[in-house]
């Protein structure tokens, strides 16, 4: 090879190396003012965790994109799953929360602290907002927002009772009211719903299902949610009641992490209502 060709070849190698380095740096996008520890944690996460976890800030896409296509090594999607520094450190030291897939101590010491600082800061940035229940009607309020002074034109008061007119009908009470169906009627909500009124029922069910799919589907099988996780119990077989689900989600146990602090009480209650109403159906 001539000297000129050698110089050209070396130039191409250097250019390719610079291009690769540039692409790697562009994949990590931190907020301005991020500390050196968080930057170091992002670099480590991109190097060590990209194959199993998704986090856009680190440019990683290791989680399943669809529940039905997930593989055994697919870990949580940290775009939608928030984490605390302690929960990240626990997972690093113990091989995740189940100890079945993730290797223990994939990083250690200050490196582990850096990854925990990075993940806890950026995880959950794309989680769905909490769905608030519909507002309750004000007792005695008028139909047009007045003081309820008119002949029957006001909104229904809270804690009022309605009775369906005919047998064989189903009562759907307004938010904040109580229904007493006639003989032969039913007022049991459909599976996967809660009895918070027409609008609240659909919202609570949708919220509980969404929380379960994002946070629990990777480990549990639940037909209604379309999940097939094999790490934790099959909930269709277990058929847990609402208090059991609520306690397990709140406190964890048996390899399952505690979600207290990651999910607020309303979210935990929503997922407990959802799971207990659809498991095994």
Tab-separated table of C-alpha atoms in Angstrom:
chain	number	residue	atom	x	y	z
A	1	UNK	CA	0.000	0.000	0.000
A	2	UNK	CA	1.396	3.428	-0.929
A	3	UNK	CA	1.988	6.128	1.661
A	4	UNK	CA	-0.894	8.164	0.254
A	5	UNK	CA	-3.317	5.253	0.556
A	6	UNK	CA	-2.200	4.580	4.095
A	7	UNK	CA	-2.850	8.200	5.058
A	8	UNK	CA	-6.314	8.087	3.454
A	9	UNK	CA	-7.173	4.817	5.200
A	10	UNK	CA	-6.094	6.196	8.555
A	11	UNK	CA	-8.179	9.289	7.922
A	12	UNK	CA	-11.292	7.184	7.267
A	13	UNK	CA	-10.721	5.172	10.468
A	14	UNK	CA	-10.379	8.334	12.547
A	15	UNK	CA	-13.471	9.875	10.931
A	16	UNK	CA	-15.514	6.752	11.614
A	17	UNK	CA	-14.408	6.738	15.244
A	18	UNK	CA	-15.358	10.389	15.679
A	19	UNK	CA	-18.749	9.766	14.085
A	20	UNK	CA	-19.430	6.853	16.429
A	21	UNK	CA	-18.453	8.946	19.432
A	22	UNK	CA	-20.722	11.759	18.307
A	23	UNK	CA	-23.677	9.431	17.883
A	24	UNK	CA	-23.137	8.014	21.359
A	25	UNK	CA	-23.043	11.430	22.979
A	26	UNK	CA	-26.156	12.587	21.115
A	27	UNK	CA	-28.161	9.653	22.450
A	28	UNK	CA	-27.944	11.005	26.020
A	29	UNK	CA	-29.963	14.180	26.532
A	30	UNK	CA	-29.856	15.542	30.066
A	31	UNK	CA	-31.445	18.708	31.353
A	32	UNK	CA	-29.150	21.737	31.586
A	33	UNK	CA	-27.350	21.951	34.900
A	34	UNK	CA	-27.218	18.204	35.540
A	35	UNK	CA	-24.480	17.297	37.998
A	36	UNK	CA	-21.364	15.352	37.074
A	37	UNK	CA	-22.719	12.414	39.090
A	38	UNK	CA	-25.956	12.322	37.073
A	39	UNK	CA	-23.984	12.610	33.818
A	40	UNK	CA	-21.768	9.707	34.884
A	41	UNK	CA	-24.834	7.704	35.834
A	42	UNK	CA	-26.384	8.340	32.404
A	43	UNK	CA	-23.225	7.104	30.688
A	44	UNK	CA	-23.164	3.943	32.817
A	45	UNK	CA	-26.869	3.297	32.297
A	46	UNK	CA	-26.431	3.621	28.539
A	47	UNK	CA	-23.519	1.171	28.614
A	48	UNK	CA	-24.780	-1.428	31.110
A	49	UNK	CA	-28.592	-1.253	31.046
A	50	UNK	CA	-29.579	-0.443	27.450
A	51	UNK	CA	-30.253	-4.062	26.503
A	52	UNK	CA	-33.063	-4.504	29.030
A	53	UNK	CA	-34.482	-1.066	29.890
A	54	UNK	CA	-36.006	1.866	28.028
A	55	UNK	CA	-35.212	5.429	29.064
A	56	UNK	CA	-35.264	8.083	26.368
A	57	UNK	CA	-32.958	10.409	28.286
A	58	UNK	CA	-30.221	7.770	28.041
A	59	UNK	CA	-31.154	6.811	24.478
A	60	UNK	CA	-32.014	3.216	25.455
A	61	UNK	CA	-34.841	1.055	24.072
A	62	UNK	CA	-34.506	-2.277	25.865
A	63	UNK	CA	-38.039	-2.752	27.157
A	64	UNK	CA	-40.885	-4.428	25.300
A	65	UNK	CA	-42.846	-2.121	23.015
A	66	UNK	CA	-45.927	-4.357	23.191
A	67	UNK	CA	-46.915	-6.680	26.015
A	68	UNK	CA	-47.548	-9.646	23.704
A	69	UNK	CA	-44.067	-9.359	22.134
A	70	UNK	CA	-42.047	-9.062	25.337
A	71	UNK	CA	-39.071	-11.316	25.987
A	72	UNK	CA	-37.808	-12.686	29.277
A	73	UNK	CA	-34.965	-10.167	29.451
A	74	UNK	CA	-37.182	-7.116	28.889
A	75	UNK	CA	-37.043	-4.932	31.990
A	76	UNK	CA	-39.283	-2.044	33.120
A	77	UNK	CA	-39.791	0.957	30.873
A	78	UNK	CA	-38.387	3.804	32.941
A	79	UNK	CA	-40.067	6.415	30.764
A	80	UNK	CA	-43.317	5.566	32.551
A	81	UNK	CA	-42.118	3.900	35.766
A	82	UNK	CA	-40.768	6.273	38.427
A	83	UNK	CA	-38.051	5.112	40.818
A	84	UNK	CA	-36.451	6.330	44.036
A	85	UNK	CA	-32.682	6.193	44.649
A	86	UNK	CA	-33.207	3.465	47.253
A	87	UNK	CA	-35.271	1.280	44.906
A	88	UNK	CA	-32.633	1.596	42.160
A	89	UNK	CA	-29.831	0.688	44.554
A	90	UNK	CA	-31.825	-2.291	45.837
A	91	UNK	CA	-32.321	-3.561	42.280
A	92	UNK	CA	-28.640	-3.082	41.422
A	93	UNK	CA	-27.426	-4.920	44.524
A	94	UNK	CA	-29.965	-7.748	44.429
A	95	UNK	CA	-30.386	-8.412	40.728
A	96	UNK	CA	-33.674	-6.552	40.259
A	97	UNK	CA	-36.639	-7.330	42.487
A	98	UNK	CA	-37.070	-10.962	41.515
A	99	UNK	CA	-33.411	-11.983	41.240
A	100	UNK	CA	-34.234	-14.006	38.136
A	101	UNK	CA	-32.868	-11.976	35.213
A	102	UNK	CA	-30.817	-8.926	36.144
A	103	UNK	CA	-27.255	-9.669	37.316
A	104	UNK	CA	-26.375	-8.568	40.834
A	105	UNK	CA	-23.993	-5.621	41.279
A	106	UNK	CA	-23.907	-4.691	37.609
A	107	UNK	CA	-22.294	-1.503	38.946
A	108	UNK	CA	-20.930	-0.960	42.446
A	109	UNK	CA	-19.812	1.774	44.820
A	110	UNK	CA	-19.897	5.304	43.487
A	111	UNK	CA	-20.930	4.006	40.063
A	112	UNK	CA	-24.067	2.473	41.598
A	113	UNK	CA	-24.799	5.745	43.405
A	114	UNK	CA	-24.433	7.623	40.114
A	115	UNK	CA	-26.840	5.308	38.261
A	116	UNK	CA	-29.346	5.613	41.111
A	117	UNK	CA	-29.106	9.414	41.014
A	118	UNK	CA	-29.642	9.461	37.251
A	119	UNK	CA	-32.509	6.968	37.065
A	120	UNK	CA	-34.420	8.413	40.032
A	121	UNK	CA	-34.231	11.894	38.506
A	122	UNK	CA	-35.439	11.014	35.019
A	123	UNK	CA	-37.574	7.866	35.441
A	124	UNK	CA	-41.315	8.371	35.089
A	125	UNK	CA	-41.071	11.520	32.981
A	126	UNK	CA	-43.688	10.179	30.535
A	127	UNK	CA	-46.062	8.499	32.973
A	128	UNK	CA	-49.753	9.157	32.450
A	129	UNK	CA	-51.228	11.886	34.664
A	130	UNK	CA	-53.375	10.814	37.588
A	131	UNK	CA	-57.050	10.721	36.660
A	132	UNK	CA	-59.067	12.578	39.265
A	133	UNK	CA	-62.612	11.394	40.058
A	134	UNK	CA	-65.436	13.633	38.844
A	135	UNK	CA	-66.391	16.437	41.182
A	136	UNK	CA	-69.354	15.780	43.439
A	137	UNK	CA	-72.538	17.892	43.035
A	138	UNK	CA	-73.041	20.545	45.681
A	139	UNK	CA	-76.047	19.874	47.895
A	140	UNK	CA	-78.890	22.233	47.026
A	141	UNK	CA	-77.037	23.874	44.128
A	142	UNK	CA	-79.209	25.215	41.334
A	143	UNK	CA	-79.121	23.849	37.793
A	144	UNK	CA	-77.471	27.045	36.577
A	145	UNK	CA	-75.031	27.264	39.472
A	146	UNK	CA	-77.363	29.292	41.721
A	147	UNK	CA	-78.312	28.692	45.320
A	148	UNK	CA	-80.846	25.966	44.609
A	149	UNK	CA	-83.811	28.144	45.429
A	150	UNK	CA	-86.332	27.226	42.719
A	151	UNK	CA	-89.049	24.681	42.393
A	152	UNK	CA	-87.123	21.470	41.822
A	153	UNK	CA	-84.618	23.011	39.410
A	154	UNK	CA	-81.563	22.388	41.575
A	155	UNK	CA	-78.943	19.619	41.121
A	156	UNK	CA	-79.486	16.455	43.186
A	157	UNK	CA	-78.180	16.607	46.717
A	158	UNK	CA	-75.456	14.231	47.869
A	159	UNK	CA	-76.550	11.078	49.671
A	160	UNK	CA	-79.981	11.098	48.021
A	161	UNK	CA	-81.742	7.865	47.071
A	162	UNK	CA	-83.284	6.940	43.723
A	163	UNK	CA	-85.575	3.979	42.984
A	164	UNK	CA	-85.939	2.615	39.423
A	165	UNK	CA	-89.497	2.800	38.103
A	166	UNK	CA	-89.853	-0.724	36.724
A	167	UNK	CA	-88.721	-4.186	37.605
A	168	UNK	CA	-85.985	-5.697	35.456
A	169	UNK	CA	-84.135	-2.413	35.039
A	170	UNK	CA	-80.602	-1.569	36.121
A	171	UNK	CA	-79.820	1.568	38.077
A	172	UNK	CA	-76.856	3.796	37.194
A	173	UNK	CA	-76.746	6.491	39.905
A	174	UNK	CA	-75.254	9.893	39.355
A	175	UNK	CA	-71.931	10.656	41.067
A	176	UNK	CA	-72.425	10.979	44.816
A	177	UNK	CA	-75.927	9.445	44.940
A	178	UNK	CA	-77.152	6.084	46.230
A	179	UNK	CA	-79.317	3.740	44.219
A	180	UNK	CA	-81.930	1.405	45.689
A	181	UNK	CA	-83.213	-0.764	42.803
A	182	UNK	CA	-86.645	-2.342	42.896
A	183	UNK	CA	-87.103	-6.073	43.468
A	184	UNK	CA	-85.574	-8.144	40.709
A	185	UNK	CA	-83.142	-5.471	39.582
A	186	UNK	CA	-79.359	-5.388	39.928
A	187	UNK	CA	-76.857	-2.650	40.636
A	188	UNK	CA	-73.596	-4.600	40.503
A	189	UNK	CA	-70.930	-2.843	38.388
A	190	UNK	CA	-69.406	-4.719	35.477
A	191	UNK	CA	-66.124	-6.539	35.969
A	192	UNK	CA	-63.177	-4.170	36.048
A	193	UNK	CA	-65.226	-1.133	37.063
A	194	UNK	CA	-65.879	0.672	40.316
A	195	UNK	CA	-69.107	2.109	41.672
A	196	UNK	CA	-68.176	5.795	41.620
A	197	UNK	CA	-70.903	6.865	39.217
A	198	UNK	CA	-71.167	6.722	35.432
A	199	UNK	CA	-68.181	8.918	34.579
A	200	UNK	CA	-66.099	7.895	37.584
A	201	UNK	CA	-66.602	4.186	36.877
A	202	UNK	CA	-65.002	4.352	33.454
A	203	UNK	CA	-62.218	6.663	34.604
A	204	UNK	CA	-61.301	4.546	37.638
A	205	UNK	CA	-61.302	1.342	35.585
A	206	UNK	CA	-59.161	2.882	32.845
A	207	UNK	CA	-56.735	4.324	35.392
A	208	UNK	CA	-56.365	1.029	37.263
A	209	UNK	CA	-55.802	-0.926	34.064
A	210	UNK	CA	-53.235	1.563	32.799
A	211	UNK	CA	-51.314	1.541	36.087
A	212	UNK	CA	-51.311	-2.262	36.138
A	213	UNK	CA	-50.119	-2.566	32.536
A	214	UNK	CA	-47.281	-0.083	33.030
A	215	UNK	CA	-46.055	-1.253	36.428
A	216	UNK	CA	-47.159	-4.867	36.910
A	217	UNK	CA	-47.679	-6.494	33.509
A	218	UNK	CA	-44.027	-7.416	33.052
A	219	UNK	CA	-44.236	-9.758	36.053
A	220	UNK	CA	-47.873	-10.905	36.225
A	221	UNK	CA	-50.381	-12.615	33.946
A	222	UNK	CA	-53.832	-10.995	33.841
A	223	UNK	CA	-56.113	-11.824	30.935
A	224	UNK	CA	-58.170	-8.636	31.109
A	225	UNK	CA	-55.023	-6.491	30.837
A	226	UNK	CA	-53.493	-8.691	28.111
A	227	UNK	CA	-50.334	-9.346	30.143
A	228	UNK	CA	-48.358	-12.582	30.324
A	229	UNK	CA	-45.616	-11.975	32.896
A	230	UNK	CA	-44.121	-15.130	34.402
A	231	UNK	CA	-42.043	-13.685	37.262
A	232	UNK	CA	-44.860	-13.209	39.792
A	233	UNK	CA	-48.082	-15.147	40.431
A	234	UNK	CA	-50.705	-15.605	37.726
A	235	UNK	CA	-53.428	-13.300	39.022
A	236	UNK	CA	-56.164	-15.084	37.072
A	237	UNK	CA	-55.340	-18.206	39.089
A	238	UNK	CA	-54.769	-16.390	42.376
A	239	UNK	CA	-57.925	-14.204	42.210
A	240	UNK	CA	-56.877	-11.871	45.045
A	241	UNK	CA	-59.426	-9.641	46.781
A	242	UNK	CA	-59.045	-5.877	46.886
A	243	UNK	CA	-57.456	-5.584	50.383
A	244	UNK	CA	-54.865	-8.228	49.450
A	245	UNK	CA	-53.883	-6.419	46.248
A	246	UNK	CA	-53.792	-3.068	47.987
A	247	UNK	CA	-51.520	-4.365	50.775
A	248	UNK	CA	-49.187	-6.160	48.334
A	249	UNK	CA	-48.840	-3.175	46.011
A	250	UNK	CA	-48.274	-0.825	48.949
A	251	UNK	CA	-45.776	-2.896	50.937
A	252	UNK	CA	-44.372	-5.416	48.442
A	253	UNK	CA	-43.048	-8.771	49.610
A	254	UNK	CA	-41.975	-12.121	48.214
A	255	UNK	CA	-39.619	-10.496	45.714
A	256	UNK	CA	-42.135	-7.836	44.671
A	257	UNK	CA	-41.089	-4.212	45.304
A	258	UNK	CA	-43.169	-1.857	47.422
A	259	UNK	CA	-44.872	0.787	45.291
A	260	UNK	CA	-45.609	3.074	48.224
A	261	UNK	CA	-43.890	6.331	47.296
A	262	UNK	CA	-43.963	5.496	43.576
A	263	UNK	CA	-47.758	5.385	43.318
A	264	UNK	CA	-50.019	7.657	45.352
A	265	UNK	CA	-52.848	6.189	47.507
A	266	UNK	CA	-55.496	6.899	44.857
A	267	UNK	CA	-53.464	5.076	42.206
A	268	UNK	CA	-52.873	2.091	44.496
A	269	UNK	CA	-56.575	1.952	45.298
A	270	UNK	CA	-57.446	2.131	41.585
A	271	UNK	CA	-55.172	-0.753	40.615
A	272	UNK	CA	-56.389	-2.823	43.586
A	273	UNK	CA	-60.020	-2.306	42.578
A	274	UNK	CA	-59.227	-3.166	38.976
A	275	UNK	CA	-57.246	-6.342	39.636
A	276	UNK	CA	-59.654	-7.724	42.227
A	277	UNK	CA	-62.636	-7.162	39.927
A	278	UNK	CA	-61.205	-8.767	36.766
A	279	UNK	CA	-58.823	-11.512	37.987
A	280	UNK	CA	-60.012	-14.910	36.806
A	281	UNK	CA	-62.844	-13.523	34.667
